[in-house]
mmCIF file of C-alpha atoms in Angstrom:
data_model
loop_
_atom_site.group_PDB
_atom_site.id
_atom_site.type_symbol
_atom_site.label_atom_id
_atom_site.label_comp_id
_atom_site.label_asym_id
_atom_site.label_seq_id
_atom_site.Cartn_x
_atom_site.Cartn_y
_atom_site.Cartn_z
ATOM 1 C CA MET A 8 0.000 0.000 0.000
ATOM 2 C CA ARG A 9 0.986 3.625 -0.519
ATOM 3 C CA TRP A 10 0.308 6.096 2.271
ATOM 4 C CA ASP A 11 0.409 9.891 2.406
ATOM 5 C CA ILE A 12 0.700 11.317 5.927
ATOM 6 C CA PHE A 13 0.233 15.073 6.374
ATOM 7 C CA CYS A 14 1.634 16.859 9.414
ATOM 8 C CA LYS A 15 1.766 20.541 10.303
ATOM 9 C CA VAL A 16 4.326 21.102 13.012
ATOM 10 C CA ILE A 17 3.101 22.869 16.148
ATOM 11 C CA ASP A 18 5.380 21.213 18.675
ATOM 12 C CA ASN A 19 8.067 19.556 16.571
ATOM 13 C CA HIS A 20 8.823 16.894 19.156
ATOM 14 C CA GLY A 21 5.221 15.763 19.526
ATOM 15 C CA ASP A 22 3.325 16.153 16.245
ATOM 16 C CA LEU A 23 6.284 15.291 14.064
ATOM 17 C CA GLY A 24 7.437 12.591 16.460
ATOM 18 C CA VAL A 25 4.106 10.783 16.304
ATOM 19 C CA CYS A 26 3.899 11.028 12.512
ATOM 20 C CA TRP A 27 7.474 9.854 12.029
ATOM 21 C CA ARG A 28 6.960 6.805 14.232
ATOM 22 C CA LEU A 29 3.740 5.990 12.369
ATOM 23 C CA ALA A 30 5.445 6.353 8.984
ATOM 24 C CA CYS A 31 8.368 4.158 10.031
ATOM 25 C CA GLN A 32 6.136 1.420 11.417
ATOM 26 C CA LEU A 33 4.105 1.311 8.196
ATOM 27 C CA ALA A 34 7.281 1.239 6.090
ATOM 28 C CA ALA A 35 8.800 -1.502 8.252
ATOM 29 C CA GLN A 36 5.807 -3.645 7.294
ATOM 30 C CA GLY A 37 6.594 -3.201 3.610
ATOM 31 C CA ASP A 38 4.473 -0.193 2.615
ATOM 32 C CA GLY A 39 5.571 3.023 0.927
ATOM 33 C CA VAL A 40 5.026 6.253 2.840
ATOM 34 C CA ARG A 41 5.258 9.925 1.925
ATOM 35 C CA LEU A 42 5.423 12.118 4.997
ATOM 36 C CA TRP A 43 4.362 15.664 4.143
ATOM 37 C CA VAL A 44 5.603 18.220 6.672
ATOM 38 C CA ASP A 45 5.738 21.997 6.734
ATOM 39 C CA ASP A 46 8.833 21.973 8.958
ATOM 40 C CA GLY A 47 10.940 18.831 9.046
ATOM 41 C CA ALA A 48 14.016 20.431 10.624
ATOM 42 C CA ALA A 49 13.740 18.311 13.784
ATOM 43 C CA LEU A 50 14.136 15.134 11.710
ATOM 44 C CA GLU A 51 17.801 16.060 11.271
ATOM 45 C CA TRP A 52 18.374 14.893 14.856
ATOM 46 C CA MET A 53 15.191 12.910 15.518
ATOM 47 C CA ALA A 54 15.858 10.551 12.597
ATOM 48 C CA PRO A 55 19.249 11.437 11.067
ATOM 49 C CA ALA A 56 19.471 8.168 9.108
ATOM 50 C CA GLY A 57 15.925 8.385 7.758
ATOM 51 C CA HIS A 58 14.051 5.140 7.186
ATOM 52 C CA VAL A 59 13.798 2.818 4.197
ATOM 53 C CA GLY A 60 10.413 3.257 2.564
ATOM 54 C CA VAL A 61 9.706 6.715 4.034
ATOM 55 C CA GLN A 62 9.995 9.777 1.792
ATOM 56 C CA VAL A 63 9.868 13.156 3.524
ATOM 57 C CA VAL A 64 8.336 15.893 1.366
ATOM 58 C CA ASP A 65 8.352 19.619 2.122
ATOM 59 C CA TRP A 66 4.721 20.679 2.099
ATOM 60 C CA ARG A 67 5.771 24.292 1.444
ATOM 61 C CA ALA A 68 7.484 23.476 -1.881
ATOM 62 C CA PRO A 69 5.004 24.185 -4.724
ATOM 63 C CA ALA A 70 7.006 22.080 -7.174
ATOM 64 C CA ALA A 71 6.810 19.034 -4.909
ATOM 65 C CA VAL A 72 3.051 19.466 -4.494
ATOM 66 C CA LEU A 73 2.484 19.815 -8.240
ATOM 67 C CA GLU A 74 4.670 16.824 -9.022
ATOM 68 C CA ALA A 75 2.812 14.651 -6.522
ATOM 69 C CA ALA A 76 -0.555 15.832 -7.838
ATOM 70 C CA LYS A 77 0.387 14.629 -11.320
ATOM 71 C CA GLY A 78 1.304 11.169 -10.041
ATOM 72 C CA PRO A 79 -0.805 8.342 -8.653
ATOM 73 C CA ALA A 80 -2.879 9.051 -5.576
ATOM 74 C CA PRO A 81 -2.059 7.204 -2.344
ATOM 75 C CA ASP A 82 -4.113 4.227 -1.261
ATOM 76 C CA VAL A 83 -4.620 5.870 2.144
ATOM 77 C CA LEU A 84 -4.504 9.533 3.117
ATOM 78 C CA ILE A 85 -3.819 10.381 6.761
ATOM 79 C CA GLU A 86 -4.541 13.899 7.901
ATOM 80 C CA ALA A 87 -2.778 14.200 11.238
ATOM 81 C CA PHE A 88 -4.392 16.383 13.875
ATOM 82 C CA GLY A 89 -6.776 18.201 11.509
ATOM 83 C CA CYS A 90 -4.053 19.826 9.428
ATOM 84 C CA ASP A 91 -5.943 20.371 6.105
ATOM 85 C CA PRO A 92 -3.733 18.842 3.362
ATOM 86 C CA ALA A 93 -2.853 20.828 0.245
ATOM 87 C CA PRO A 94 -5.926 21.280 -2.027
ATOM 88 C CA GLU A 95 -4.036 20.011 -5.096
ATOM 89 C CA LEU A 96 -3.353 16.712 -3.377
ATOM 90 C CA ILE A 97 -6.904 16.388 -2.100
ATOM 91 C CA ALA A 98 -8.102 16.931 -5.676
ATOM 92 C CA CYS A 99 -5.822 14.134 -6.884
ATOM 93 C CA PHE A 100 -7.099 11.858 -4.136
ATOM 94 C CA ALA A 101 -10.718 12.726 -4.965
ATOM 95 C CA GLU A 102 -10.204 11.985 -8.641
ATOM 96 C CA ALA A 103 -8.776 8.565 -7.824
ATOM 97 C CA ALA A 104 -11.710 7.919 -5.502
ATOM 98 C CA SER A 105 -14.194 8.468 -8.348
ATOM 99 C CA ASP A 106 -12.900 5.667 -10.575
ATOM 100 C CA GLY A 107 -15.727 3.287 -9.673
ATOM 101 C CA ARG A 108 -13.840 1.335 -7.029
ATOM 102 C CA PRO A 109 -14.540 1.541 -3.279
ATOM 103 C CA PRO A 110 -13.534 4.936 -1.837
ATOM 104 C CA ARG A 111 -9.953 5.226 -0.725
ATOM 105 C CA PRO A 112 -9.642 5.724 3.036
ATOM 106 C CA TRP A 113 -9.135 9.272 4.278
ATOM 107 C CA ILE A 114 -8.194 9.101 7.961
ATOM 108 C CA ASN A 115 -8.281 12.050 10.338
ATOM 109 C CA LEU A 116 -5.756 11.016 13.000
ATOM 110 C CA GLU A 117 -6.699 12.819 16.200
ATOM 111 C CA TYR A 118 -4.815 13.692 19.373
ATOM 112 C CA LEU A 119 -4.552 11.117 22.131
ATOM 113 C CA SER A 120 -6.968 11.353 25.051
ATOM 114 C CA ALA A 121 -8.541 9.145 27.717
ATOM 115 C CA GLU A 122 -11.745 11.227 27.765
ATOM 116 C CA PRO A 123 -15.051 9.334 27.230
ATOM 117 C CA TYR A 124 -15.864 11.053 23.927
ATOM 118 C CA VAL A 125 -12.960 9.227 22.279
ATOM 119 C CA GLU A 126 -14.764 5.890 22.416
ATOM 120 C CA ARG A 127 -17.949 7.485 21.031
ATOM 121 C CA LEU A 128 -16.280 9.180 18.064
ATOM 122 C CA HIS A 129 -13.566 6.712 17.125
ATOM 123 C CA GLY A 130 -14.130 5.338 13.626
ATOM 124 C CA LEU A 131 -17.075 7.589 12.771
ATOM 125 C CA PRO A 132 -17.314 9.132 9.275
ATOM 126 C CA SER A 133 -17.194 12.863 8.632
ATOM 127 C CA PRO A 134 -18.600 13.841 5.204
ATOM 128 C CA VAL A 135 -16.748 16.543 3.257
ATOM 129 C CA PHE A 136 -19.199 19.138 1.917
ATOM 130 C CA ARG A 137 -16.915 21.650 0.234
ATOM 131 C CA GLY A 138 -13.577 22.066 -1.465
ATOM 132 C CA PRO A 139 -11.754 19.597 -3.729
ATOM 133 C CA GLY A 140 -12.696 16.684 -1.457
ATOM 134 C CA GLU A 141 -16.435 17.373 -1.684
ATOM 135 C CA GLY A 142 -18.401 14.140 -1.681
ATOM 136 C CA LEU A 143 -15.708 12.130 0.092
ATOM 137 C CA SER A 144 -15.766 11.151 3.726
ATOM 138 C CA LYS A 145 -13.029 11.310 6.321
ATOM 139 C CA ARG A 146 -13.005 8.837 9.162
ATOM 140 C CA PHE A 147 -12.041 9.876 12.673
ATOM 141 C CA TYR A 148 -9.247 7.823 14.193
ATOM 142 C CA TYR A 149 -8.708 8.349 17.905
ATOM 143 C CA PRO A 150 -5.705 6.810 19.651
ATOM 144 C CA GLY A 151 -6.595 5.770 23.158
ATOM 145 C CA PHE A 152 -6.198 3.481 26.121
ATOM 146 C CA THR A 153 -9.114 1.062 25.742
ATOM 147 C CA THR A 154 -10.175 -1.575 23.240
ATOM 148 C CA ALA A 155 -12.925 0.763 21.997
ATOM 149 C CA THR A 156 -10.302 3.242 20.721
ATOM 150 C CA GLY A 157 -7.480 3.149 18.174
ATOM 151 C CA GLY A 158 -4.752 2.104 20.602
ATOM 152 C CA LEU A 159 -1.183 3.400 20.875
ATOM 153 C CA LEU A 160 1.798 3.272 18.544
ATOM 154 C CA ARG A 161 3.962 0.301 19.498
ATOM 155 C CA GLU A 162 6.559 -1.510 17.403
ATOM 156 C CA PRO A 163 6.250 -5.319 17.387
ATOM 157 C CA ASP A 164 9.718 -5.789 18.904
ATOM 158 C CA LEU A 165 9.473 -3.050 21.539
ATOM 159 C CA SER A 166 9.272 -5.327 24.583
ATOM 160 C CA ALA A 167 12.124 -7.537 23.367
ATOM 161 C CA ARG A 168 14.365 -4.532 22.777
ATOM 162 C CA GLN A 169 13.566 -3.150 26.190
ATOM 163 C CA GLU A 170 14.358 -6.448 27.896
ATOM 164 C CA ALA A 171 17.746 -6.570 26.145
ATOM 165 C CA PHE A 172 18.609 -2.953 27.055
ATOM 166 C CA ASP A 173 21.906 -2.440 28.943
ATOM 167 C CA ARG A 174 21.537 0.711 31.023
ATOM 168 C CA THR A 175 25.169 0.995 32.095
ATOM 169 C CA ALA A 176 26.472 0.552 28.554
ATOM 170 C CA TRP A 177 24.049 3.091 27.118
ATOM 171 C CA LEU A 178 24.873 5.696 29.743
ATOM 172 C CA GLY A 179 28.578 5.156 29.146
ATOM 173 C CA ALA A 180 28.057 5.728 25.431
ATOM 174 C CA GLN A 181 26.503 9.101 26.335
ATOM 175 C CA GLY A 182 29.591 10.025 28.370
ATOM 176 C CA ILE A 183 27.826 9.523 31.717
ATOM 177 C CA ASP A 184 29.867 7.726 34.361
ATOM 178 C CA TRP A 185 26.961 6.257 36.275
ATOM 179 C CA GLN A 186 27.767 5.237 39.829
ATOM 180 C CA GLY A 187 24.371 3.865 40.775
ATOM 181 C CA GLU A 188 22.723 7.186 41.648
ATOM 182 C CA ARG A 189 19.017 7.713 41.010
ATOM 183 C CA LEU A 190 18.442 8.831 37.411
ATOM 184 C CA VAL A 191 15.746 11.353 36.510
ATOM 185 C CA SER A 192 15.037 12.492 32.942
ATOM 186 C CA LEU A 193 13.660 15.965 32.242
ATOM 187 C CA PHE A 194 11.804 16.812 29.033
ATOM 188 C CA CYS A 195 9.490 19.722 29.773
ATOM 189 C CA TYR A 196 8.305 23.229 28.989
ATOM 190 C CA GLU A 197 8.692 25.579 31.991
ATOM 191 C CA PRO A 198 6.840 23.826 34.833
ATOM 192 C CA PRO A 199 6.075 25.997 37.872
ATOM 193 C CA ALA A 200 7.423 23.311 40.210
ATOM 194 C CA LEU A 201 10.802 22.896 38.513
ATOM 195 C CA ALA A 202 12.637 24.851 41.210
ATOM 196 C CA ASP A 203 11.029 22.631 43.839
ATOM 197 C CA LEU A 204 12.148 19.509 41.978
ATOM 198 C CA LEU A 205 15.749 20.709 41.781
ATOM 199 C CA ALA A 206 15.745 21.655 45.450
ATOM 200 C CA GLN A 207 14.262 18.327 46.534
ATOM 201 C CA LEU A 208 16.800 16.316 44.542
ATOM 202 C CA ALA A 209 19.676 18.466 45.813
ATOM 203 C CA ALA A 210 18.590 18.029 49.441
ATOM 204 C CA GLY A 211 17.836 14.332 49.138
ATOM 205 C CA PRO A 212 19.500 11.701 51.280
ATOM 206 C CA ALA A 213 20.808 9.795 48.252
ATOM 207 C CA PRO A 214 22.675 10.966 45.125
ATOM 208 C CA ALA A 215 20.579 11.780 42.068
ATOM 209 C CA ARG A 216 21.447 12.719 38.517
ATOM 210 C CA LEU A 217 19.139 14.830 36.358
ATOM 211 C CA LEU A 218 19.441 14.103 32.637
ATOM 212 C CA VAL A 219 18.205 17.244 30.891
ATOM 213 C CA THR A 220 17.074 17.300 27.266
ATOM 214 C CA PRO A 221 18.086 20.288 25.104
ATOM 215 C CA GLY A 222 15.878 23.243 24.277
ATOM 216 C CA ARG A 223 13.233 24.519 26.646
ATOM 217 C CA ALA A 224 14.038 22.025 29.408
ATOM 218 C CA ALA A 225 17.720 22.970 29.464
ATOM 219 C CA ARG A 226 16.931 26.690 29.375
ATOM 220 C CA ALA A 227 14.430 26.302 32.215
ATOM 221 C CA VAL A 228 17.020 24.524 34.377
ATOM 222 C CA GLN A 229 19.665 27.117 33.565
ATOM 223 C CA ALA A 230 17.298 29.928 34.513
ATOM 224 C CA ILE A 231 17.047 28.435 38.006
ATOM 225 C CA ALA A 232 20.404 26.767 38.623
ATOM 226 C CA GLY A 233 22.586 28.977 36.447
ATOM 227 C CA THR A 234 24.605 28.237 33.323
ATOM 228 C CA GLY A 235 27.273 25.594 33.705
ATOM 229 C CA VAL A 236 26.069 24.248 37.066
ATOM 230 C CA GLU A 237 26.791 20.510 37.204
ATOM 231 C CA ARG A 238 26.356 19.765 40.912
ATOM 232 C CA SER A 239 24.217 21.024 43.787
ATOM 233 C CA GLY A 240 24.213 19.038 47.014
ATOM 234 C CA ALA A 241 23.161 15.464 46.238
ATOM 235 C CA LEU A 242 22.150 16.454 42.692
ATOM 236 C CA SER A 243 24.299 16.149 39.582
ATOM 237 C CA ILE A 244 23.034 17.695 36.341
ATOM 238 C CA SER A 245 23.900 16.349 32.897
ATOM 239 C CA CYS A 246 22.743 18.268 29.825
ATOM 240 C CA LEU A 247 22.174 15.926 26.903
ATOM 241 C CA PRO A 248 22.403 16.611 23.172
ATOM 242 C CA HIS A 249 19.431 16.060 20.891
ATOM 243 C CA LEU A 250 18.652 12.344 20.804
ATOM 244 C CA ALA A 251 17.330 10.333 17.884
ATOM 245 C CA GLN A 252 14.037 8.610 18.651
ATOM 246 C CA PRO A 253 15.585 5.217 19.551
ATOM 247 C CA ASP A 254 17.976 6.873 21.983
ATOM 248 C CA PHE A 255 15.185 8.927 23.512
ATOM 249 C CA ASP A 256 13.468 5.619 24.247
ATOM 250 C CA HIS A 257 16.721 4.414 25.803
ATOM 251 C CA LEU A 258 16.823 7.518 28.004
ATOM 252 C CA LEU A 259 13.364 6.700 29.354
ATOM 253 C CA TRP A 260 14.310 3.056 29.908
ATOM 254 C CA ALA A 261 17.464 4.088 31.765
ATOM 255 C CA CYS A 262 15.802 6.410 34.274
ATOM 256 C CA ASP A 263 14.092 5.754 37.591
ATOM 257 C CA LEU A 264 11.714 8.703 37.064
ATOM 258 C CA ASN A 265 10.754 10.429 33.824
ATOM 259 C CA PHE A 266 9.310 13.918 33.387
ATOM 260 C CA VAL A 267 7.847 14.125 29.888
ATOM 261 C CA ARG A 268 5.666 16.474 27.876
ATOM 262 C CA GLY A 269 3.281 16.552 24.911
ATOM 263 C CA GLU A 270 2.168 13.318 23.250
ATOM 264 C CA ASP A 271 4.999 11.324 21.690
ATOM 265 C CA SER A 272 7.269 11.306 24.748
ATOM 266 C CA PHE A 273 4.232 10.679 26.949
ATOM 267 C CA VAL A 274 3.396 7.456 25.100
ATOM 268 C CA ARG A 275 7.021 6.340 25.104
ATOM 269 C CA ALA A 276 7.198 6.946 28.858
ATOM 270 C CA ILE A 277 4.139 4.745 29.310
ATOM 271 C CA TRP A 278 5.871 1.934 27.428
ATOM 272 C CA ALA A 279 8.998 2.435 29.542
ATOM 273 C CA GLY A 280 7.005 1.293 32.579
ATOM 274 C CA ALA A 281 8.910 3.597 34.951
ATOM 275 C CA PRO A 282 7.435 6.262 37.245
ATOM 276 C CA MET A 283 6.385 9.203 35.077
ATOM 277 C CA VAL A 284 5.026 12.740 35.428
ATOM 278 C CA TRP A 285 3.404 14.248 32.332
ATOM 279 C CA GLN A 286 3.350 17.939 31.506
ATOM 280 C CA ILE A 287 0.316 18.205 29.261
ATOM 281 C CA TYR A 288 0.222 20.670 26.361
ATOM 282 C CA PRO A 289 -1.703 23.732 27.619
ATOM 283 C CA GLN A 290 -4.930 24.843 25.910
ATOM 284 C CA ASP A 291 -6.481 28.294 26.134
ATOM 285 C CA ASP A 292 -9.850 27.026 27.367
ATOM 286 C CA ASP A 293 -8.220 24.847 30.054
ATOM 287 C CA ALA A 294 -9.458 21.707 28.315
ATOM 288 C CA HIS A 295 -6.132 20.132 29.245
ATOM 289 C CA HIS A 296 -7.273 20.035 32.890
ATOM 290 C CA VAL A 297 -10.064 17.619 31.963
ATOM 291 C CA LYS A 298 -7.777 15.667 29.658
ATOM 292 C CA LEU A 299 -5.171 15.138 32.369
ATOM 293 C CA ALA A 300 -7.812 14.113 34.913
ATOM 294 C CA ALA A 301 -9.226 11.542 32.475
ATOM 295 C CA PHE A 302 -5.806 9.972 31.978
ATOM 296 C CA LEU A 303 -5.114 9.810 35.716
ATOM 297 C CA ASP A 304 -8.532 8.187 36.219
ATOM 298 C CA TRP A 305 -7.768 5.530 33.588
ATOM 299 C CA LEU A 306 -4.334 5.029 35.132
ATOM 300 C CA GLY A 307 -5.789 4.521 38.588
ATOM 301 C CA ALA A 308 -3.086 6.882 39.805
ATOM 302 C CA PRO A 309 -2.366 6.887 43.536
ATOM 303 C CA ALA A 310 -3.066 10.121 45.406
ATOM 304 C CA SER A 311 0.579 11.183 45.505
ATOM 305 C CA LEU A 312 0.923 10.799 41.730
ATOM 306 C CA ARG A 313 -2.267 12.781 41.124
ATOM 307 C CA HIS A 314 -0.980 15.536 43.377
ATOM 308 C CA GLY A 315 2.392 15.514 41.625
ATOM 309 C CA HIS A 316 0.733 15.991 38.243
ATOM 310 C CA GLN A 317 -1.450 18.802 39.518
ATOM 311 C CA VAL A 318 1.510 20.698 40.953
ATOM 312 C CA TRP A 319 3.836 20.001 38.022
ATOM 313 C CA ASN A 320 1.251 21.358 35.587
ATOM 314 C CA GLY A 321 0.483 24.414 37.707
ATOM 315 C CA PHE A 322 -3.091 23.347 38.479
ATOM 316 C CA GLU A 323 -2.352 23.496 42.210
ATOM 317 C CA ALA A 324 0.062 25.565 44.264
ATOM 318 C CA GLY A 325 2.513 24.020 46.685
ATOM 319 C CA ALA A 326 5.340 21.528 46.669
ATOM 320 C CA LEU A 327 5.743 18.271 44.809
ATOM 321 C CA PRO A 328 5.209 15.087 46.815
ATOM 322 C CA SER A 329 8.295 13.588 48.365
ATOM 323 C CA LEU A 330 10.122 11.567 45.726
ATOM 324 C CA ASP A 331 11.362 9.048 48.254
ATOM 325 C CA ARG A 332 11.927 5.352 47.669
ATOM 326 C CA ALA A 333 8.475 4.308 48.867
ATOM 327 C CA THR A 334 6.670 6.858 46.701
ATOM 328 C CA LEU A 335 8.556 5.891 43.555
ATOM 329 C CA ALA A 336 7.998 2.209 44.272
ATOM 330 C CA GLU A 337 4.243 2.841 44.406
ATOM 331 C CA TRP A 338 4.397 4.844 41.184
ATOM 332 C CA ARG A 339 6.403 2.093 39.471
ATOM 333 C CA ILE A 340 3.860 -0.586 40.371
ATOM 334 C CA ASN A 341 1.119 1.648 38.950
ATOM 335 C CA ALA A 342 3.098 2.344 35.748
ATOM 336 C CA GLN A 343 3.909 -1.293 35.115
ATOM 337 C CA SER A 344 0.312 -2.336 35.692
ATOM 338 C CA ALA A 345 -0.843 0.222 33.111
ATOM 339 C CA ARG A 346 1.752 -0.946 30.595
ATOM 340 C CA ASP A 347 0.753 -4.579 31.087
ATOM 341 C CA ARG A 348 -2.897 -3.718 30.424
ATOM 342 C CA LEU A 349 -1.987 -1.907 27.224
ATOM 343 C CA LEU A 350 0.237 -4.739 26.016
ATOM 344 C CA GLN A 351 -2.860 -6.946 25.961
ATOM 345 C CA GLN A 352 -4.412 -4.671 23.330
ATOM 346 C CA ASN A 353 -3.570 -4.372 19.654
ATOM 347 C CA ASP A 354 -1.265 -1.516 18.684
ATOM 348 C CA LEU A 355 -2.390 1.486 16.652
ATOM 349 C CA VAL A 356 -1.077 0.336 13.268
ATOM 350 C CA THR A 357 -2.670 -3.106 13.605
ATOM 351 C CA GLN A 358 -6.003 -1.506 14.474
ATOM 352 C CA LEU A 359 -5.670 1.113 11.725
ATOM 353 C CA ARG A 360 -5.157 -1.583 9.105
ATOM 354 C CA GLY A 361 -8.165 -3.433 10.478
ATOM 355 C CA LEU A 362 -10.363 -0.341 10.238
ATOM 356 C CA ILE A 363 -9.264 0.321 6.674
ATOM 357 C CA SER A 364 -9.920 -3.252 5.573
ATOM 358 C CA GLN A 365 -13.426 -3.111 7.090
ATOM 359 C CA LYS A 366 -14.351 0.192 5.468
ATOM 360 C CA SER A 367 -12.769 -0.351 2.040
#
């Protein structure tokens, strides 16, 4: 099959990260994929080697759009996160859909949520009433956490790779001389409780090392701790370079506690099965408050983890819960239980192919 995936970058780690993983998983199963992006700069470090079977196309290049419009239409069109693909390409897709055969699938891949509406809307059609796609129908595809949703992206060999992971060797390859201290990863925006986290780790009874991702997380730490600070009390700080997606997974597997943000890193932290705190992408109407609460409900999060999320996201004032051994042990049991539940469900690509075969 030939797939076109369209992605407009809002947060290049999340939107692009999800679409790249989807494209690679489809290509690994033998399909051809064109990934249309309006800003693919992050792929230079996210996926420096590319992937066999995935062609990245600059959506902003008129020549590329015209060339594609003259060629054969894809078998499946995926519009990621309601991004409105180029009209010329929709016209090409519509023309191919009018050749007397069953309509080609047009999938509107939505954002991940645990809210109840996801189960109600997943898989429903959405007729197109205007523009070059008039007369066609999109189909909503909602990733989610239950069997009534579209599932989560997960490579077939993910568990095997994680079981074979050598934490000490990977850390050494990153130039980190790990001496058994607690490892905490930090991938965030500018959380209100960041200063509290740094202070708690610095004052802790046992050594801890904070592994900080580049960009906003590193700048947020520097704004509090100062540029060039590598040690404060019991806390050591290591600033990492940009990591390709496989190595970002390794970072999450290596750490005893992961602070993540957005969607892609959030899902990968779930698969890591380690204690995790999620900084949800903020929305102007505060809809992210409801979205976070729905996830914590599905997770069955203990009270301390709920409180930690509320404080980390700025929904509540005050300090983070104590990140002591007992608290993290409770969080780990909760995280591993959630991962085990999800491993019993089909992954997103398997379910997506099933939906397409049913509706074709």
